[in-house]
Tab-separated table of C-alpha atoms and ligand atoms in Angstrom:
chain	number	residue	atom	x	y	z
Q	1	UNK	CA	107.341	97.861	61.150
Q	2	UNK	CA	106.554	96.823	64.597
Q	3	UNK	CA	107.107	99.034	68.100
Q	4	UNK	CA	107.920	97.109	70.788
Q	5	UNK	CA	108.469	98.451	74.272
Q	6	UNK	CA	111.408	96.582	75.733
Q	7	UNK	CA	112.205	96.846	80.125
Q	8	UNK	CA	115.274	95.800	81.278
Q	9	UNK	CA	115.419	94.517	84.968
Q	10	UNK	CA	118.017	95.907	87.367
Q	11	UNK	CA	120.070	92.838	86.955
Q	12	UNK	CA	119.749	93.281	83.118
Q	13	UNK	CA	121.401	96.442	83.344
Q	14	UNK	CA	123.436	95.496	86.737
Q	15	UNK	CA	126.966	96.351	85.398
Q	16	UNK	CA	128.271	98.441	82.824
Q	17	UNK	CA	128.986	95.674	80.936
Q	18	UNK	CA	125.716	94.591	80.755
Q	19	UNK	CA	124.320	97.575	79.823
Q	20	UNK	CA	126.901	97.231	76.574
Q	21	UNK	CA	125.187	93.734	76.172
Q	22	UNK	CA	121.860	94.968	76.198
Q	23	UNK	CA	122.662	98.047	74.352
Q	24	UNK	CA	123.830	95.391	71.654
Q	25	UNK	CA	120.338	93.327	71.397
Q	26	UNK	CA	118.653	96.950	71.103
Q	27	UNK	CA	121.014	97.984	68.032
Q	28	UNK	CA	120.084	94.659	66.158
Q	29	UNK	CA	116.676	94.956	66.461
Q	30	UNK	CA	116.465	98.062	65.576
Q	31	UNK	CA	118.449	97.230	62.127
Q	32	UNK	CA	115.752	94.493	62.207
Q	33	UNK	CA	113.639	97.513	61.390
Q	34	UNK	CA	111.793	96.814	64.854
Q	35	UNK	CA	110.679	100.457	66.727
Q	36	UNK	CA	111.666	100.584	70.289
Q	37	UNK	CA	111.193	102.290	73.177
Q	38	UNK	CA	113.385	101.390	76.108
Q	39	UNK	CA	112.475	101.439	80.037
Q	40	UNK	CA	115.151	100.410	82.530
Q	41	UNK	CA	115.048	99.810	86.262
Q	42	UNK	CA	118.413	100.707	88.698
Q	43	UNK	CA	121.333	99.197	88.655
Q	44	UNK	CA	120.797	95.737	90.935
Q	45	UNK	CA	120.103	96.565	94.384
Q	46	UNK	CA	120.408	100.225	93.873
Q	47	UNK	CA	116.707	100.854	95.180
Q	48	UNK	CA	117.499	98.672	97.908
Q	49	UNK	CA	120.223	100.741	98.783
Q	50	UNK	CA	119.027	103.665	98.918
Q	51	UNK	CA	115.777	102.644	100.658
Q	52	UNK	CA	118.716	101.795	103.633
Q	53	UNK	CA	119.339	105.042	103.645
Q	54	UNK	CA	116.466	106.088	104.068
Q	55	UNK	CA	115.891	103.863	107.032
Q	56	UNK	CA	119.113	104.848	108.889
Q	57	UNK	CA	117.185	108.471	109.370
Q	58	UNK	CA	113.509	107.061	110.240
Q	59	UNK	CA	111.526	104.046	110.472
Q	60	UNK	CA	109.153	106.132	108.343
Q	61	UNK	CA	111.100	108.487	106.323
Q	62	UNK	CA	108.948	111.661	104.522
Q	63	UNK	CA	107.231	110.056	101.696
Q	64	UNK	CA	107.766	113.305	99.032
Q	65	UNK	CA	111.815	112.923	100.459
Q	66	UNK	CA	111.742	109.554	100.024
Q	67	UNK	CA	110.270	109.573	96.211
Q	68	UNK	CA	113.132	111.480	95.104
Q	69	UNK	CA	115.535	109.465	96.535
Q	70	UNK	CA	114.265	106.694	94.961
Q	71	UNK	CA	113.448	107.661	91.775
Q	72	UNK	CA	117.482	108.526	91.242
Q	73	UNK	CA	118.101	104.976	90.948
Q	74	UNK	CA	116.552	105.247	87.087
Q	75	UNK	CA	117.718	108.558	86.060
Q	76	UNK	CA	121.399	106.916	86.659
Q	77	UNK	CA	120.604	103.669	84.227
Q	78	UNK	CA	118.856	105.657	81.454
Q	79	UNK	CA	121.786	107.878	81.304
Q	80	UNK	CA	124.404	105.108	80.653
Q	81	UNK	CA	122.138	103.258	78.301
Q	82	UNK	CA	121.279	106.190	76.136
Q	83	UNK	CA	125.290	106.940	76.449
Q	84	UNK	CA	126.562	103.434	75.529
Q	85	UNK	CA	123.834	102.985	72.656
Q	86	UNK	CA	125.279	107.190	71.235
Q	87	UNK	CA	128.751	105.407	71.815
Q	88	UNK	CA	127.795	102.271	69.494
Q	89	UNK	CA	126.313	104.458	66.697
Q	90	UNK	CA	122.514	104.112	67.573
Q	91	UNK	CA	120.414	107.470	67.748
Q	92	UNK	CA	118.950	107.383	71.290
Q	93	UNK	CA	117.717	109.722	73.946
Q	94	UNK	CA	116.935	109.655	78.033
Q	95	UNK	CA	113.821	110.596	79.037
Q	96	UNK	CA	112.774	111.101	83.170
Q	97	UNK	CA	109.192	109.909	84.385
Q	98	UNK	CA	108.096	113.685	84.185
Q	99	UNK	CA	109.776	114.221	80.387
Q	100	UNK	CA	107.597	111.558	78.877
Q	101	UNK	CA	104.521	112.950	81.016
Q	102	UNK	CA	104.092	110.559	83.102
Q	103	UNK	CA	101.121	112.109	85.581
Q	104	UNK	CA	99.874	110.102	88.661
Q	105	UNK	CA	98.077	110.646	91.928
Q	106	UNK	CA	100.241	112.033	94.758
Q	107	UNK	CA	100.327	108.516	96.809
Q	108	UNK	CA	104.308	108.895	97.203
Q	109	UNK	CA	105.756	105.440	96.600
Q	110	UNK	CA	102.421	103.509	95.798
Q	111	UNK	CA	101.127	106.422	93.295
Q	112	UNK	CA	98.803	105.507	90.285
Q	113	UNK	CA	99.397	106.580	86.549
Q	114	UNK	CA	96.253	108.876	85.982
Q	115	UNK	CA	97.440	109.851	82.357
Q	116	UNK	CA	100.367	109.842	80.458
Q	117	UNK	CA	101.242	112.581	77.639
Q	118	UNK	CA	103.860	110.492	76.008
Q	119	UNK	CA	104.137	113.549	73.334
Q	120	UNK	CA	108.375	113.863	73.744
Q	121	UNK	CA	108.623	109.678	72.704
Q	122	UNK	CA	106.319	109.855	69.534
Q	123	UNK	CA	108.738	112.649	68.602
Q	124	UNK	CA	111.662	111.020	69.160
Q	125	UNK	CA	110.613	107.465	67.016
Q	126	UNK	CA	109.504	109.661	64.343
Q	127	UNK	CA	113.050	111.098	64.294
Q	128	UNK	CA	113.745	106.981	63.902
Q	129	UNK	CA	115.634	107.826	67.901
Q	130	UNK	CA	115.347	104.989	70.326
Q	131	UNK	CA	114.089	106.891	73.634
Q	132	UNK	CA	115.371	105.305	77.021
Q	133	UNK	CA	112.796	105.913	79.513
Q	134	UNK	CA	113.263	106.013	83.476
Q	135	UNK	CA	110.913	103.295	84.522
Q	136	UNK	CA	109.167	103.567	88.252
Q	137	UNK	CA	108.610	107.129	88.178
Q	138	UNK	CA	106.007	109.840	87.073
Q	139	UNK	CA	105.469	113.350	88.847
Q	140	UNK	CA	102.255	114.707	90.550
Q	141	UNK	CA	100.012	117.721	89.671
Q	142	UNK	CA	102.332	119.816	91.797
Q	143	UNK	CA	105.249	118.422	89.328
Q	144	UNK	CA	106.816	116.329	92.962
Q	145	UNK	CA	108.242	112.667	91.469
Q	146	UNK	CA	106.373	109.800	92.516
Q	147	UNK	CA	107.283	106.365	92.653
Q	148	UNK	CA	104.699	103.462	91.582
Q	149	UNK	CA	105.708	100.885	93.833
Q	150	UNK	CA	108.466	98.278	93.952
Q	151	UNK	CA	109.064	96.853	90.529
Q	152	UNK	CA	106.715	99.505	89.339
Q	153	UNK	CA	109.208	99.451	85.769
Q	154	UNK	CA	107.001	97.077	84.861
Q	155	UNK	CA	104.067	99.517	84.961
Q	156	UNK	CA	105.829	102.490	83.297
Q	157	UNK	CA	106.741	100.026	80.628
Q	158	UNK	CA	103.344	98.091	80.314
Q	159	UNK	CA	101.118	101.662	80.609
Q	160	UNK	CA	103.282	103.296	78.250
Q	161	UNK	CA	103.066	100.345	75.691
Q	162	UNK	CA	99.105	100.757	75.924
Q	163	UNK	CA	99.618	104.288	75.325
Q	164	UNK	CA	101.932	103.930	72.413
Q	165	UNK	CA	100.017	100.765	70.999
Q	166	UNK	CA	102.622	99.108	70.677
Q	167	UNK	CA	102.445	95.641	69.474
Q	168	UNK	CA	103.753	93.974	72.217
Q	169	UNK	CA	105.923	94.496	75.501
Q	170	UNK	CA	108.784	92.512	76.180
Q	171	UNK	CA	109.738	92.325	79.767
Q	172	UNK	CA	113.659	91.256	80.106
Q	173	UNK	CA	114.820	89.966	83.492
Q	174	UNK	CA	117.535	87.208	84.897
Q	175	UNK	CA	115.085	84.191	84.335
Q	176	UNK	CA	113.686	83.045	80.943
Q	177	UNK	CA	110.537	82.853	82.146
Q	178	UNK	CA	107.776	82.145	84.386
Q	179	UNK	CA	108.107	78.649	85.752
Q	180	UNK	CA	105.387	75.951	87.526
Q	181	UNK	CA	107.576	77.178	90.617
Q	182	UNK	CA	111.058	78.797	91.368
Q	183	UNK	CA	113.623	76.603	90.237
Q	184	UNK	CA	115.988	77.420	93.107
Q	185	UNK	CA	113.793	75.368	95.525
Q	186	UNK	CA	112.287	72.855	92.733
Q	187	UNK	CA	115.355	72.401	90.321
Q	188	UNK	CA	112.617	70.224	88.330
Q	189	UNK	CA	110.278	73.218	87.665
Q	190	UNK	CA	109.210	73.770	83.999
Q	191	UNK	CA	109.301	77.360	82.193
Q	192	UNK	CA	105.314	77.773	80.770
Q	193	UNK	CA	105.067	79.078	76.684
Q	194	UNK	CA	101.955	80.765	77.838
Q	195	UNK	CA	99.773	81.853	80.843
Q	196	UNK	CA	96.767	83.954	81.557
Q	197	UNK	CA	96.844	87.543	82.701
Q	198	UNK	CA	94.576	86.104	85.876
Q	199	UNK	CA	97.164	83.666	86.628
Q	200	UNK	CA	100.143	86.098	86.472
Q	201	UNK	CA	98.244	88.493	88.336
Q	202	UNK	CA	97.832	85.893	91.059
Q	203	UNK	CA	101.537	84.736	91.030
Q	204	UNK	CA	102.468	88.233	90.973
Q	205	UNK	CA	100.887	89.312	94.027
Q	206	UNK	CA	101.816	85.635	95.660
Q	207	UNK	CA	105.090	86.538	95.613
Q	208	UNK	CA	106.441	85.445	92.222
Q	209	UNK	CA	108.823	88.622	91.222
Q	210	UNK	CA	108.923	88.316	87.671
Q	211	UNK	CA	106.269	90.716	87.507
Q	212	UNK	CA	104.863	93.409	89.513
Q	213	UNK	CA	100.899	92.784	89.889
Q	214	UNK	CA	99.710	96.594	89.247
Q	215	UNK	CA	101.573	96.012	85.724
Q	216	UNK	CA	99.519	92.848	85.372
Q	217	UNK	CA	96.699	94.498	86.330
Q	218	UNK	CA	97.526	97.623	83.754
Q	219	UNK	CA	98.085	94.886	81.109
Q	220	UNK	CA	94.860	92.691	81.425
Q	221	UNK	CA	92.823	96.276	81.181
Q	222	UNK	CA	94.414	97.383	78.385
Q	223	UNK	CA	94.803	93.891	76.511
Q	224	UNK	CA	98.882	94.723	76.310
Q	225	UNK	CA	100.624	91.156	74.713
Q	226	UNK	CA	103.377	90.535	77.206
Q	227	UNK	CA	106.705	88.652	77.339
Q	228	UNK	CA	109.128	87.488	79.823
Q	229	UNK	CA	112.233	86.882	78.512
Q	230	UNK	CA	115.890	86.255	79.954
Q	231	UNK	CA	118.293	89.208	78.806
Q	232	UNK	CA	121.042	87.095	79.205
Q	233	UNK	CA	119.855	83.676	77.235
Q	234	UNK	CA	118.062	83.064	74.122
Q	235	UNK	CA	114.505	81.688	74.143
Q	236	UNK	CA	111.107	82.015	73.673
Q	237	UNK	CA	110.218	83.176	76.836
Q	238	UNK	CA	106.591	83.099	78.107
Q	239	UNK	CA	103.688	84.883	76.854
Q	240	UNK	CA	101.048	86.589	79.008
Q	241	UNK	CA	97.729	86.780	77.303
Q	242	UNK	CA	94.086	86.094	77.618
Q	243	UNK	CA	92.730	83.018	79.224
Q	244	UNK	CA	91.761	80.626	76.611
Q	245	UNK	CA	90.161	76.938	76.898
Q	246	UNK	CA	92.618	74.614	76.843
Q	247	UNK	CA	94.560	76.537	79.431
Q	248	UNK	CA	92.276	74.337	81.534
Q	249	UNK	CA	93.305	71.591	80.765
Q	250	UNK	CA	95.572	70.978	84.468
Q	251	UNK	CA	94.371	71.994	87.646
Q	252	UNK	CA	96.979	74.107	88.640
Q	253	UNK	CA	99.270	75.716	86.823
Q	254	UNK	CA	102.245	76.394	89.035
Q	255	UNK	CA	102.864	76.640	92.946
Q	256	UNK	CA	104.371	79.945	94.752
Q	257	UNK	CA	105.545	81.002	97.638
Q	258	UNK	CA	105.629	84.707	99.684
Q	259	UNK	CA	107.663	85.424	102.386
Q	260	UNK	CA	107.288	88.864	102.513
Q	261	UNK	CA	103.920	88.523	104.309
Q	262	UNK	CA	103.492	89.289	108.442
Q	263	UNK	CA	100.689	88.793	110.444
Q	264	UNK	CA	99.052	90.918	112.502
Q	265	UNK	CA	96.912	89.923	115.210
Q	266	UNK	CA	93.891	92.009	117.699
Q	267	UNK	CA	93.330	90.203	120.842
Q	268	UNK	CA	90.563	90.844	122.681
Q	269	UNK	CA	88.008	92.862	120.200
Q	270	UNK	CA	84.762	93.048	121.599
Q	271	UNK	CA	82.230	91.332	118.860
Q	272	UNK	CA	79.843	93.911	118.162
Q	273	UNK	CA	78.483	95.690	114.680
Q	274	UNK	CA	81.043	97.459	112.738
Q	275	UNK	CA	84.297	96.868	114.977
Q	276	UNK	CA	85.916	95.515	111.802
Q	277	UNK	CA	85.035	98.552	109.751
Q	278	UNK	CA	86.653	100.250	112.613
Q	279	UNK	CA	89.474	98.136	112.560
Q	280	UNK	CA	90.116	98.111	108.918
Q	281	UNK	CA	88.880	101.685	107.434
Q	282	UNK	CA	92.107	102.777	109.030
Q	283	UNK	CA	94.153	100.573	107.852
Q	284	UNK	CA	93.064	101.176	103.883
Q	285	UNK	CA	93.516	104.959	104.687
Q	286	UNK	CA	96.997	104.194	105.847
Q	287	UNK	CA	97.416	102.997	102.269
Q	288	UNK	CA	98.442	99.016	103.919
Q	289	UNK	CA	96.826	96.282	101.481
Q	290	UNK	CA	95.597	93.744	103.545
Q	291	UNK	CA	95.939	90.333	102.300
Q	292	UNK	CA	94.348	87.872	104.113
Q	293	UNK	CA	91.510	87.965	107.206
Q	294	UNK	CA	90.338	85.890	109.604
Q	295	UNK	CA	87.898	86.599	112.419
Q	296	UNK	CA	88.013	83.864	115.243
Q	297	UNK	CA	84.589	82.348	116.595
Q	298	UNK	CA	83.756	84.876	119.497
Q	299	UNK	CA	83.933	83.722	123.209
Q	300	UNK	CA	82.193	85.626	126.319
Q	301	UNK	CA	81.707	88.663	123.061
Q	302	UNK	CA	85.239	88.788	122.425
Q	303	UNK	CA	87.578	87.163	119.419
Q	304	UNK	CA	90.473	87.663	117.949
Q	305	UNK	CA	90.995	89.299	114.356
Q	306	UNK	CA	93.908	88.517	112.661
Q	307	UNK	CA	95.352	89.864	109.276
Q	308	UNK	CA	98.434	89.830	107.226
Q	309	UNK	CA	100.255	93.001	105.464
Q	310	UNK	CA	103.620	93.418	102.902
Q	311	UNK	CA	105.992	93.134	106.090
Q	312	UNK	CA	107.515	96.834	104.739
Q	313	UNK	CA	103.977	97.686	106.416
Q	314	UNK	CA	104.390	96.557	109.649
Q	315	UNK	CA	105.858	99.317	111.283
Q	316	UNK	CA	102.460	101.899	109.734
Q	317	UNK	CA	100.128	98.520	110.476
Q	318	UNK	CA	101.185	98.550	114.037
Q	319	UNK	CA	100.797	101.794	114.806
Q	320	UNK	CA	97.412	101.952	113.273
Q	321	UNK	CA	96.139	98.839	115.447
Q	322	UNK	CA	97.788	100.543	118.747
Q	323	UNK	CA	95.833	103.198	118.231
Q	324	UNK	CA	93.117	101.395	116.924
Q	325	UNK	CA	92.775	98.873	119.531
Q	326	UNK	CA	92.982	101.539	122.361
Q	327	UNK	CA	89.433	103.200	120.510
Q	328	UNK	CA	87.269	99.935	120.527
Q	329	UNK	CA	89.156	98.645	123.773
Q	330	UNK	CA	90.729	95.396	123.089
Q	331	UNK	CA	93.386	93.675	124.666
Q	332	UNK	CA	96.256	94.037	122.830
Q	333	UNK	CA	98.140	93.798	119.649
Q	334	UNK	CA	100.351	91.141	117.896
Q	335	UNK	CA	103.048	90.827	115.448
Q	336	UNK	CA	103.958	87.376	113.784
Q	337	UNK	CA	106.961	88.042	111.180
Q	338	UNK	CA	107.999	84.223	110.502
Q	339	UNK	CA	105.625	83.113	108.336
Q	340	UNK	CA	105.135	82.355	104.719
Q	341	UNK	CA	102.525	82.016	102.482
Q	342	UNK	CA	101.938	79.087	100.132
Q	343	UNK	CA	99.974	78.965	96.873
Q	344	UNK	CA	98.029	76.948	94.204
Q	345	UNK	CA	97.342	79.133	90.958
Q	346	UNK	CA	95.293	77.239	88.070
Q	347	UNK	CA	92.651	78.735	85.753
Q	348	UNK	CA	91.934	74.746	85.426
Q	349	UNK	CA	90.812	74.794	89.365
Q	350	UNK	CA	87.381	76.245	87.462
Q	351	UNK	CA	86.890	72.945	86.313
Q	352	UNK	CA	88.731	70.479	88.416
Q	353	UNK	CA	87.539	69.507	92.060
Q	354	UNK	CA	89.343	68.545	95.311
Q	355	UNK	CA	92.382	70.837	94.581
Q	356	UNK	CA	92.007	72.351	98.505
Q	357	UNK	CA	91.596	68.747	99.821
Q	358	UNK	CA	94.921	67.257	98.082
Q	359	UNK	CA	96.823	70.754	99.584
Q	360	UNK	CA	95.725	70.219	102.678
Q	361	UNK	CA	96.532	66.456	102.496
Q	362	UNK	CA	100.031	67.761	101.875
Q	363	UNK	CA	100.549	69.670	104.785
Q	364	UNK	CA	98.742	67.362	107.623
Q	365	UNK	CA	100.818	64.530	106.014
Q	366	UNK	CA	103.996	66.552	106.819
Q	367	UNK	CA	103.093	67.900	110.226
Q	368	UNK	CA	102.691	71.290	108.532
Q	369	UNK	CA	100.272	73.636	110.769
Q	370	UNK	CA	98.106	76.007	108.754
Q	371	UNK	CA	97.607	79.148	110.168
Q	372	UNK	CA	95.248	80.958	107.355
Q	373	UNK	CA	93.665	79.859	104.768
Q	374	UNK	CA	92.478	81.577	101.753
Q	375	UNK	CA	90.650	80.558	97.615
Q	376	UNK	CA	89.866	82.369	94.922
Q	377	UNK	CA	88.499	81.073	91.921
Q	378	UNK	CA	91.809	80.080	90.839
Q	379	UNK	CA	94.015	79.760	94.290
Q	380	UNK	CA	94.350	78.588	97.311
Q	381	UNK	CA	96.528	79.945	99.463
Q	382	UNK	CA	98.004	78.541	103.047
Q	383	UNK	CA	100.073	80.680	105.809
Q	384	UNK	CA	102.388	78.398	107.094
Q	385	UNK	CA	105.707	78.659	109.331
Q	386	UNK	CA	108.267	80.112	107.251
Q	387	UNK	CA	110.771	77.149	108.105
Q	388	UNK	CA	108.125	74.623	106.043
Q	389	UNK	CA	107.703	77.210	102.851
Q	390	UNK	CA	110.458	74.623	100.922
Q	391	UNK	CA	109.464	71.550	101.642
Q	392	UNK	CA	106.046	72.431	101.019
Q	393	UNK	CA	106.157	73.718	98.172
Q	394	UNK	CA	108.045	70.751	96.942
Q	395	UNK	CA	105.685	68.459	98.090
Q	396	UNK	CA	103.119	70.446	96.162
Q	397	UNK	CA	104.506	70.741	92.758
Q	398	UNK	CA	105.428	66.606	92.759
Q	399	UNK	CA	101.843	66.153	93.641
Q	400	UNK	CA	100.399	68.285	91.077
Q	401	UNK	CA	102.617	66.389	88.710
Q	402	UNK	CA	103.803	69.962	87.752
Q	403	UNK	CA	107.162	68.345	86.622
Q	404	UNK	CA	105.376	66.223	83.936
Q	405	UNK	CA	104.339	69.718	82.264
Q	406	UNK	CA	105.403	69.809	78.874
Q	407	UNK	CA	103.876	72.974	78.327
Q	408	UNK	CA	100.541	75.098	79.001
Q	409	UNK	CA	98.721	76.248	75.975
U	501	LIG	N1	113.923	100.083	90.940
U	501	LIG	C1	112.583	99.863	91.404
U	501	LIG	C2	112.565	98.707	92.383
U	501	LIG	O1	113.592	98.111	92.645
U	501	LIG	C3	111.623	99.645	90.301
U	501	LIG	C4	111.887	98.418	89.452
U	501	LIG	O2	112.990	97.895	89.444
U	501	LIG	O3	110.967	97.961	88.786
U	501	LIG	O4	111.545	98.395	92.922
U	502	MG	MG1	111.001	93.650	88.775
């Protein structure tokens, strides 16, 4: 008898009537003899919603406030799952982050899963119950709700998998997998069987929303076997697992695209020892994950340091650098919100050359300025104008050949 951990995305469970669909594919695996554990997200654009909310009081609304706000979203989906799946005949229960024992750090809406008890869901599959679990939310040692960052369901489900050892969790969400790039701007991109958890991790924090990266991260840690599958079609979906060999066997893998980057610009630092600890020990304290850097060649001792941040962080970023820039005495500070960033991801750039040269080809051939540039071992990464993000990634994926893909292995 297998236990699989099963999240539903917000679309998955969007309407009432797709909670009865999903409530369905639960029942028969269950009379499959399969264990499950459910974790749901909030209806659509519920945390969207109420994040407006939130705004219309403050630019920065209270963090603890604001974690409880949130985390309502979740309590209102496991409630309708656990009472559509009673209503069809199937034992189940709801469960909140804090009922499962879900501890974390206090970080409100970024915090970190420092244990989980999980006691109350053992229980409950012994008693052959399926138990519906609020995903995104755990509670402090104080007993406040957190939140674990947007599209932190994925964590809840991925952590509590590892702590159930479960034999494998599925991730359901509106696509049937992840593609070589997102078919709404390359109606030729092809769904991969299989990549690594390096890769995903990469596409996850480039952008690509089928998975949020601290649940990649979780997962590679704690060896969880993951799948991305469509709730609404049949299919095979695609696996996340180790990096093997012949998942080298193309240079790169699949081509992304964020938009939800900004950059942020000091004019006028003075170049001396330790101004960019100065600049960016404050901006890690705030909590802001920086992205990308660049420090420009200094004239007459000055330059320019420029950085990009999740544009939700540009309000917190900015005021940082005001005050920031006002202690080491630079000229001033800059905001640049239309811009994109474009991606490579390939564990095959390992082994194959040129990869950067062929991008960059792309974009001078198209008149495409790039602002930032940054590699890893397997990515390469451009901040362009938004305007060019769909044409270049276009361009990118044809001359990859990322159409030919028949499949990664
Ligand atoms: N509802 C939360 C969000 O929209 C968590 C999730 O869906 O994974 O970010
Ligand atoms: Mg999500």
């Amino acid at each position: 008898m297998s236990l699989v951990v099963q999240k539903y995305g917000g679309t998955s469970v969007g309407t009432v009537d797709r909670i009865k669909h999903i409530a369905e594919r639960i029942a028969a695996m269950q009379k499959d003899n399969h264990r499950i554990v459910v974790v749901v997200s909030a209806m659509n654009d519920e945390t969207d919603r109420l994040m407006e909310l939130a705004r219309e009081i403050s630019d920065q609304p209270d963090q603890r406030e604001l974690d409880l706000l949130l985390s309502s979203g979740e309590r209102v989906t496991i409630a309708l799952v656990a009472m559509t799946l009673k209503e069809m005949g199937v034992e189940a229960q709801s469960f909140t982050g804090r009922q499962v024992g879900i501890f974390t750090d206090t970080t409100h809406t970024k915090a970190r899963i420092e244990r989980i008890s999980a006691a109350r869901i053992t229980t409950a599959l012994e008693h052959n119950l399926v138990p519906v679990v609020a995903g995104f939310q755990g509670i402090n040692e104080q007993s406040d709700v957190t939140t674990l960052g947007r599209g932190g369901s994925d964590l809840t489900a991925i952590a509590l998998a590892a702590s159930l050892h479960a034999d494998r969790c599925e991730i359901y969400t509106d696509v049937d997998g992840v593609y070589t790039a997102d078919p709404r701007i390359v109606p030729t991109a092809k769904r991969l069987d299989r990549i690594s958890y390096e890769e995903m991790l990469e596409m996850a924090s480039l952008g690509a929303k089928v998975l949020q990266d601290r649940a990649v991260v979780f997962a590679a840690n704690h060896q969880v076997r993951i799948v991305v599958k469509s709730s609404f079609t049949e299919g095979p979906g695609t696996e996340v697992i180790k990096e093997h060999k012949e998942m080298e066997r193309n240079a790169v893998s699949a081509v992304t695209y964020d938009r939800n980057q900004a950059k942020v610009t000091l004019i006028g630092v003075p170049d001396t020892p330790g101004i960019a600890a100065r600049i960016f020990e404050p901006v890690a304290k705030a909590d802001i994950i920086v992205d990308m850097i660049i420090q420009n060649v200094g004239q007459d001792s000055m330059t320019d340091v420029s950085f990009t941040v999740p544009k939700d962080d540009v309000p917190m970023a900015v005021e940082v650098m005001n005050r920031v820039s006002q202690e080491i005495h630079a000229k001033r500070v800059e905001v640049m919100q239309n811009i994109a960033k474009v991606s490579l991801v390939g564990v095959g750039m390992r082994s194959h050359s040129g990869v950067a040269a062929k991008m960059f080809v792309v974009m001078a051939n198209k008149g495409i300025n790039i602002m930032m540039i940054s590699t890893s071992e397997i990515k390469i990464s451009c901040v362009i104008e938004e305007k060019h993000v769909e044409t270049a990634v276009e361009l990118l994926h044809k001359e990859f050949e990322l159409d030919e893909t028949t499949s990664i292995q």
